[in-house]
Tab-separated table of C-alpha atoms in Angstrom:
chain	number	residue	atom	x	y	z
U	88	MET	CA	34.230	35.115	-3.280
U	89	THR	CA	34.631	34.256	0.399
U	90	ASP	CA	37.985	35.323	1.876
U	91	PRO	CA	38.730	33.218	4.998
U	92	LEU	CA	41.640	35.414	6.117
U	93	THR	CA	39.395	38.494	6.045
U	94	ASP	CA	36.799	36.529	8.008
U	95	VAL	CA	39.298	35.603	10.706
U	96	ILE	CA	40.928	39.025	10.973
U	97	SER	CA	37.569	40.833	11.013
U	98	LEU	CA	36.319	38.568	13.772
U	99	LEU	CA	39.428	38.931	15.924
U	100	GLN	CA	39.763	42.720	15.389
U	101	PRO	CA	43.555	43.200	15.706
U	102	GLN	CA	44.427	46.604	17.104
U	103	PRO	CA	47.676	48.195	18.278
U	104	ALA	CA	47.931	48.435	22.074
U	105	ALA	CA	51.349	50.042	22.449
U	106	MET	CA	53.977	51.402	20.104
U	107	LYS	CA	57.293	53.182	20.514
U	108	LEU	CA	60.292	54.230	18.515
U	109	VAL	CA	63.506	52.759	19.943
U	110	CYS	CA	67.062	53.791	19.060
U	111	GLY	CA	70.110	51.830	20.120
U	112	GLY	CA	73.840	52.338	20.243
U	113	GLY	CA	76.637	50.098	21.464
U	114	ALA	CA	75.796	46.825	23.204
U	115	TRP	CA	72.338	46.268	24.752
U	116	ARG	CA	69.846	43.533	25.478
U	117	VAL	CA	66.164	43.468	26.477
U	118	ARG	CA	64.289	40.447	27.775
U	119	ARG	CA	60.517	39.957	27.405
U	120	GLU	CA	58.624	37.255	29.248
U	121	VAL	CA	55.410	35.433	28.351
U	122	THR	CA	52.591	37.706	27.266
U	123	ASP	CA	49.105	37.337	25.821
U	124	ARG	CA	49.831	40.187	23.440
U	125	VAL	CA	51.168	39.933	19.878
U	126	PHE	CA	54.598	41.576	19.659
U	127	TYR	CA	55.811	43.248	16.479
U	128	GLY	CA	59.060	44.900	15.510
U	129	LEU	CA	60.014	46.841	12.412
U	130	ALA	CA	63.672	47.607	11.660
U	131	LEU	CA	63.762	51.137	10.232
U	132	ASP	CA	67.558	51.510	10.110
U	133	GLY	CA	70.316	49.111	11.112
U	134	ASP	CA	69.964	45.542	12.375
U	135	PHE	CA	69.168	43.804	15.658
U	136	ARG	CA	69.145	40.267	17.005
U	137	PHE	CA	66.047	38.338	18.017
U	138	GLN	CA	65.881	35.018	19.866
U	139	ALA	CA	62.749	33.293	21.137
U	140	ASP	CA	63.076	30.745	23.925
U	141	GLY	CA	64.124	27.384	22.563
U	142	GLN	CA	64.805	28.706	19.045
U	143	ALA	CA	67.844	29.782	17.086
U	144	GLU	CA	68.844	33.433	17.004
U	145	VAL	CA	67.944	35.424	13.882
U	146	ILE	CA	69.099	38.806	12.580
U	147	ILE	CA	66.362	41.333	11.810
U	148	GLU	CA	67.682	43.669	9.142
U	149	ALA	CA	66.567	47.118	7.995
U	150	GLY	CA	63.239	46.773	6.207
U	151	ASP	CA	62.299	43.489	7.922
U	152	PHE	CA	59.069	43.098	9.862
U	153	LEU	CA	58.914	40.761	12.862
U	154	LEU	CA	55.652	39.385	14.265
U	155	VAL	CA	55.570	37.214	17.389
U	156	PRO	CA	52.043	35.865	17.927
U	157	SER	CA	52.776	33.330	20.636
U	158	ALA	CA	56.404	33.144	21.793
U	159	ALA	CA	56.626	32.269	25.504
U	160	GLY	CA	59.605	34.572	25.994
U	161	PHE	CA	62.248	36.221	23.855
U	162	MET	CA	65.337	38.419	23.776
U	163	VAL	CA	65.997	41.445	21.567
U	164	SER	CA	69.617	42.623	21.484
U	165	SER	CA	72.167	44.666	19.575
U	166	LYS	CA	74.043	43.211	16.655
U	167	ILE	CA	77.184	43.765	18.724
U	168	ASP	CA	77.826	40.733	20.939
U	169	VAL	CA	76.461	41.128	24.458
U	170	THR	CA	78.072	39.338	27.401
U	171	GLY	CA	76.912	39.155	31.001
U	172	ASP	CA	73.611	40.170	32.597
U	173	ALA	CA	74.651	43.731	33.375
U	174	LEU	CA	73.635	44.926	29.934
U	175	SER	CA	70.067	43.617	30.220
U	176	ALA	CA	67.952	46.713	30.742
U	177	LEU	CA	64.725	48.476	29.906
U	178	PRO	CA	64.756	51.247	27.297
U	179	VAL	CA	65.330	54.750	28.688
U	180	ASP	CA	62.372	57.050	28.069
U	181	LEU	CA	63.528	60.114	26.148
U	182	THR	CA	60.476	62.101	25.090
U	183	GLY	CA	57.265	61.748	23.122
U	184	GLY	CA	57.282	57.962	22.930
U	185	GLU	CA	60.937	57.666	21.905
U	186	TYR	CA	63.324	55.413	23.829
U	187	ARG	CA	67.069	54.759	23.917
U	188	LEU	CA	68.962	51.498	24.447
U	189	GLY	CA	72.617	50.850	25.158
U	190	ASP	CA	75.428	53.318	25.741
U	191	PRO	CA	73.936	56.860	25.693
U	192	ASP	CA	77.255	58.183	24.352
U	193	ALA	CA	77.563	55.641	21.537
U	194	PRO	CA	76.475	56.557	17.992
U	195	ILE	CA	72.970	55.350	17.135
U	196	ASP	CA	73.278	52.311	14.882
U	197	VAL	CA	69.710	50.953	14.930
U	198	ARG	CA	66.227	52.464	14.844
U	199	MET	CA	63.173	50.275	15.223
U	200	MET	CA	59.460	50.583	15.742
U	201	ILE	CA	58.237	48.044	18.292
U	202	GLY	CA	54.934	47.443	19.988
U	203	TYR	CA	52.101	45.103	20.860
U	204	CYS	CA	48.752	44.291	19.301
U	205	LEU	CA	45.644	43.089	21.082
U	206	PHE	CA	42.615	41.321	19.684
U	207	GLY	CA	39.259	43.006	20.244
U	208	SER	CA	37.621	39.580	20.315
U	209	PRO	CA	37.989	37.428	23.436
U	210	ASP	CA	38.624	34.474	21.142
U	211	ALA	CA	42.147	34.912	19.817
U	212	SER	CA	43.007	31.223	20.060
U	213	LEU	CA	41.926	30.249	16.536
U	214	LEU	CA	44.191	32.645	14.677
U	215	VAL	CA	47.112	32.363	17.097
U	216	SER	CA	47.000	28.564	17.045
U	217	LEU	CA	47.176	28.620	13.252
U	218	LEU	CA	50.147	30.990	13.035
U	219	PRO	CA	53.858	30.240	13.368
U	220	GLN	CA	55.419	31.144	16.708
U	221	ILE	CA	57.564	33.717	14.900
U	222	VAL	CA	56.934	35.429	11.567
U	223	ILE	CA	59.651	37.368	9.722
U	224	ILE	CA	58.734	39.197	6.538
U	225	ARG	CA	61.939	40.120	4.714
U	226	LYS	CA	61.979	43.459	2.876
U	227	SER	CA	58.453	43.422	1.485
U	228	ASP	CA	57.831	46.443	-0.749
U	229	ARG	CA	54.291	46.828	0.600
U	230	LEU	CA	55.405	46.578	4.211
U	231	ALA	CA	58.253	48.979	3.494
U	232	ALA	CA	55.787	51.516	2.090
U	233	LEU	CA	53.592	51.202	5.175
U	234	ALA	CA	56.639	51.415	7.430
U	235	GLY	CA	57.673	54.623	5.678
U	236	LEU	CA	54.257	56.133	6.403
U	237	VAL	CA	54.496	55.062	10.042
U	238	ASP	CA	57.974	56.554	10.374
U	239	ASP	CA	56.942	59.821	8.697
U	240	GLU	CA	53.854	60.144	10.877
U	241	TYR	CA	55.895	59.433	13.977
U	242	ARG	CA	58.543	62.047	13.177
U	243	ASN	CA	56.089	64.800	12.207
U	244	ARG	CA	53.732	65.668	15.012
U	245	ARG	CA	50.675	66.497	12.951
U	246	SER	CA	47.145	66.741	14.305
U	247	ALA	CA	45.350	63.388	14.778
U	248	ARG	CA	48.805	61.740	14.832
U	249	ASN	CA	47.839	58.969	17.258
U	250	VAL	CA	44.701	58.069	15.328
U	251	ILE	CA	46.655	57.804	12.061
U	252	LEU	CA	49.394	55.740	13.720
U	253	ASP	CA	46.843	53.334	15.157
U	254	ARG	CA	45.286	52.802	11.730
U	255	LEU	CA	48.629	52.428	9.971
U	256	LEU	CA	49.883	49.904	12.512
U	257	GLU	CA	46.655	47.931	12.231
U	258	VAL	CA	47.110	47.752	8.456
U	259	LEU	CA	50.789	46.880	8.930
U	260	CYS	CA	49.902	43.897	11.130
U	261	ILE	CA	47.153	42.719	8.771
U	262	GLU	CA	49.526	43.012	5.812
U	263	ALA	CA	52.044	40.902	7.745
U	264	PHE	CA	49.396	38.211	8.303
U	265	ARG	CA	48.623	38.279	4.597
U	266	ALA	CA	52.280	38.203	3.569
U	267	LEU	CA	53.123	35.147	5.664
U	268	PRO	CA	55.432	32.892	3.674
U	269	ASP	CA	54.855	29.162	3.365
U	270	GLU	CA	57.491	28.247	5.935
U	271	GLY	CA	58.112	24.650	4.850
U	272	GLY	CA	56.473	22.325	7.304
U	273	PHE	CA	54.551	24.667	9.566
U	274	ALA	CA	50.902	23.663	9.603
U	275	GLY	CA	48.336	26.435	9.822
U	276	LEU	CA	45.675	28.534	8.189
U	277	MET	CA	48.146	30.538	6.104
U	278	ARG	CA	49.740	27.421	4.674
U	279	GLY	CA	46.265	26.065	3.967
U	280	LEU	CA	45.301	29.217	2.079
U	281	ALA	CA	48.524	28.958	0.064
U	282	ASP	CA	47.475	25.509	-1.179
U	283	ASP	CA	44.866	25.753	-3.959
U	284	GLN	CA	43.106	22.512	-3.061
U	285	ILE	CA	42.930	23.040	0.700
U	286	ALA	CA	42.110	26.737	0.233
U	287	GLU	CA	39.016	25.783	-1.755
U	288	ALA	CA	37.771	23.578	1.107
U	289	ILE	CA	38.410	26.364	3.634
U	290	ARG	CA	36.511	28.813	1.402
U	291	LEU	CA	33.568	26.407	1.269
U	292	ILE	CA	33.480	26.213	5.073
U	293	HIS	CA	33.653	29.979	5.510
U	294	GLY	CA	31.204	30.590	2.683
U	295	ASP	CA	28.441	28.579	4.384
U	296	PRO	CA	29.264	27.548	7.970
U	297	THR	CA	25.624	26.539	8.563
U	298	HIS	CA	25.842	23.760	5.972
U	299	SER	CA	26.251	20.208	7.269
U	300	TRP	CA	29.557	19.708	5.523
U	301	THR	CA	30.892	16.201	5.059
U	302	ILE	CA	34.376	14.998	4.182
U	303	ASP	CA	33.006	13.770	0.849
U	304	GLU	CA	31.658	17.227	-0.080
U	305	LEU	CA	34.797	19.049	0.968
U	306	SER	CA	37.071	16.559	-0.784
U	307	ARG	CA	35.080	16.977	-4.005
U	308	GLY	CA	35.480	20.741	-3.696
U	309	ALA	CA	39.215	20.246	-3.272
U	310	ALA	CA	39.331	17.836	-6.248
U	311	LEU	CA	40.919	15.113	-4.106
U	312	SER	CA	39.920	11.662	-3.027
U	313	ARG	CA	38.370	11.424	0.431
U	314	SER	CA	41.436	9.862	2.037
U	315	ALA	CA	43.921	12.108	0.239
U	316	PHE	CA	41.958	15.216	1.212
U	317	PHE	CA	41.677	14.206	4.869
U	318	ALA	CA	45.403	13.455	5.113
U	319	LYS	CA	46.457	16.621	3.285
U	320	PHE	CA	44.143	18.918	5.287
U	321	ASN	CA	45.541	17.496	8.538
U	322	ARG	CA	49.121	17.904	7.335
U	323	VAL	CA	48.726	21.421	5.937
U	324	VAL	CA	46.334	23.031	8.426
U	325	GLY	CA	47.311	21.048	11.509
U	326	MET	CA	43.842	19.750	12.362
U	327	ALA	CA	41.111	17.610	10.813
U	328	PRO	CA	38.589	19.293	8.474
U	329	MET	CA	35.665	18.722	10.843
U	330	GLU	CA	37.683	20.095	13.761
U	331	TYR	CA	38.417	23.247	11.768
U	332	LEU	CA	34.716	23.563	10.867
U	333	GLN	CA	33.707	23.158	14.509
U	334	ASN	CA	36.310	25.657	15.740
U	335	TRP	CA	35.200	28.218	13.175
U	336	ARG	CA	31.541	27.771	14.136
U	337	MET	CA	32.432	28.229	17.802
U	338	SER	CA	34.405	31.384	17.015
U	339	LEU	CA	31.391	32.805	15.177
U	340	ALA	CA	29.146	31.784	18.071
U	341	LYS	CA	31.396	33.472	20.643
U	342	ASP	CA	31.324	36.683	18.646
U	343	LYS	CA	27.516	36.613	18.433
U	344	LEU	CA	27.162	35.748	22.120
U	345	CYS	CA	29.365	38.664	23.171
U	346	ALA	CA	27.489	41.055	20.866
U	347	GLY	CA	24.335	40.255	22.842
U	348	ASN	CA	21.974	40.832	19.912
U	349	SER	CA	20.768	37.261	19.402
U	350	SER	CA	19.182	34.525	21.459
U	351	ILE	CA	20.838	31.154	22.027
U	352	SER	CA	18.373	29.613	19.567
U	353	GLU	CA	19.162	32.151	16.863
U	354	ILE	CA	22.892	31.678	17.344
U	355	ALA	CA	22.565	27.897	17.296
U	356	TYR	CA	20.846	27.897	13.912
U	357	SER	CA	23.114	30.608	12.505
U	358	VAL	CA	26.233	28.486	13.060
U	359	GLY	CA	24.852	25.231	11.736
U	360	TYR	CA	23.254	23.407	14.685
U	361	GLY	CA	19.803	21.867	14.452
U	362	SER	CA	18.719	22.784	17.954
U	363	PRO	CA	19.775	24.999	20.873
U	364	SER	CA	20.466	21.933	23.003
U	365	ALA	CA	22.801	20.401	20.392
U	366	PHE	CA	24.606	23.737	20.129
U	367	SER	CA	24.933	24.089	23.914
U	368	VAL	CA	26.354	20.596	24.264
U	369	ALA	CA	28.896	21.200	21.464
U	370	PHE	CA	29.796	24.650	22.788
U	371	THR	CA	30.352	23.339	26.313
U	372	ARG	CA	32.516	20.493	25.031
U	373	VAL	CA	34.721	22.769	22.912
U	374	VAL	CA	34.844	25.905	25.069
U	375	GLY	CA	34.680	24.303	28.497
U	376	ARG	CA	31.588	26.151	29.764
U	377	PRO	CA	27.964	26.615	28.609
U	378	PRO	CA	27.126	29.605	26.371
U	379	THR	CA	25.430	31.700	29.080
U	380	GLU	CA	28.265	31.068	31.546
U	381	TYR	CA	30.789	31.960	28.846
U	382	VAL	CA	29.110	35.345	28.322
U	383	ARG	CA	29.116	36.052	32.071
U	384	HIS	CA	32.801	35.112	32.253
U	385	VAL	CA	33.768	37.388	29.334
U	386	ARG	CA	31.822	40.349	30.731
U	387	ALA	CA	33.288	39.856	34.201
U	388	THR	CA	36.796	39.744	32.684
U	389	ASP	CA	36.130	42.907	30.682
U	390	ASN	CA	34.972	44.691	33.847
U	391	LEU	CA	38.183	43.706	35.615
U	392	ILE	CA	40.327	44.975	32.739
U	393	HIS	CA	38.473	48.252	32.324
């Protein structure tokens, strides 16, 4: 059976970019500005505060996993109240990837693993746009087991330690995507997959993206009337069914274009377009530049980064 979440994650290739163990004592506060990276935080011991710009403060407790796919800016601080700007500071580098926050003489009252993930694909917009701004997974047994492995690997400097940590953190992030709760009201892919009727329509799209799907076909698959299906898909996923289909086709096309193993014609037919010209027109409208120019842009960007 087609698994849309596996499709999306495999295409976007999440991978840890940075990770560190942070200990804190006393009062402290760290500010992070807008970033194109996905931030994550895992409370190993103790609690800390988290507040994204424009949102209410939340307490992250021991065993909780925090994922921030798209927050414009946020603050992480001690559970002890912090007043004034003087306490805003960067972590102090201790040794071997471990950092200290707050009063160096105060007892350590929180330990957390924090870091960033990147997407190997240049097209991260689909997944990020369909995720909540902030995800908090509270005391999941599976995440706790993974966190324990991460913590053990971090403490014991075995051979191939960095390779193992990278793999564990990748699994940790994927498990967090999979464990996303249905946060009442937030529209997105995860909420769609949690709804049996909408999930069936999404599986149909992912199972055969080359098919010329219609609202009638998808609504029959979802066992809903045409109008009820259209309204529910919009409400649950946050976009119209045909828009989701088009976005998914374009994501597949971008991946194939960047791989460089197929011609424009082959890609056009493989993502459901009847001709290269129809594909190019649709791609330009959605992406903002023609397929060949898109490839040049991505390669030029990669050269600048590397």
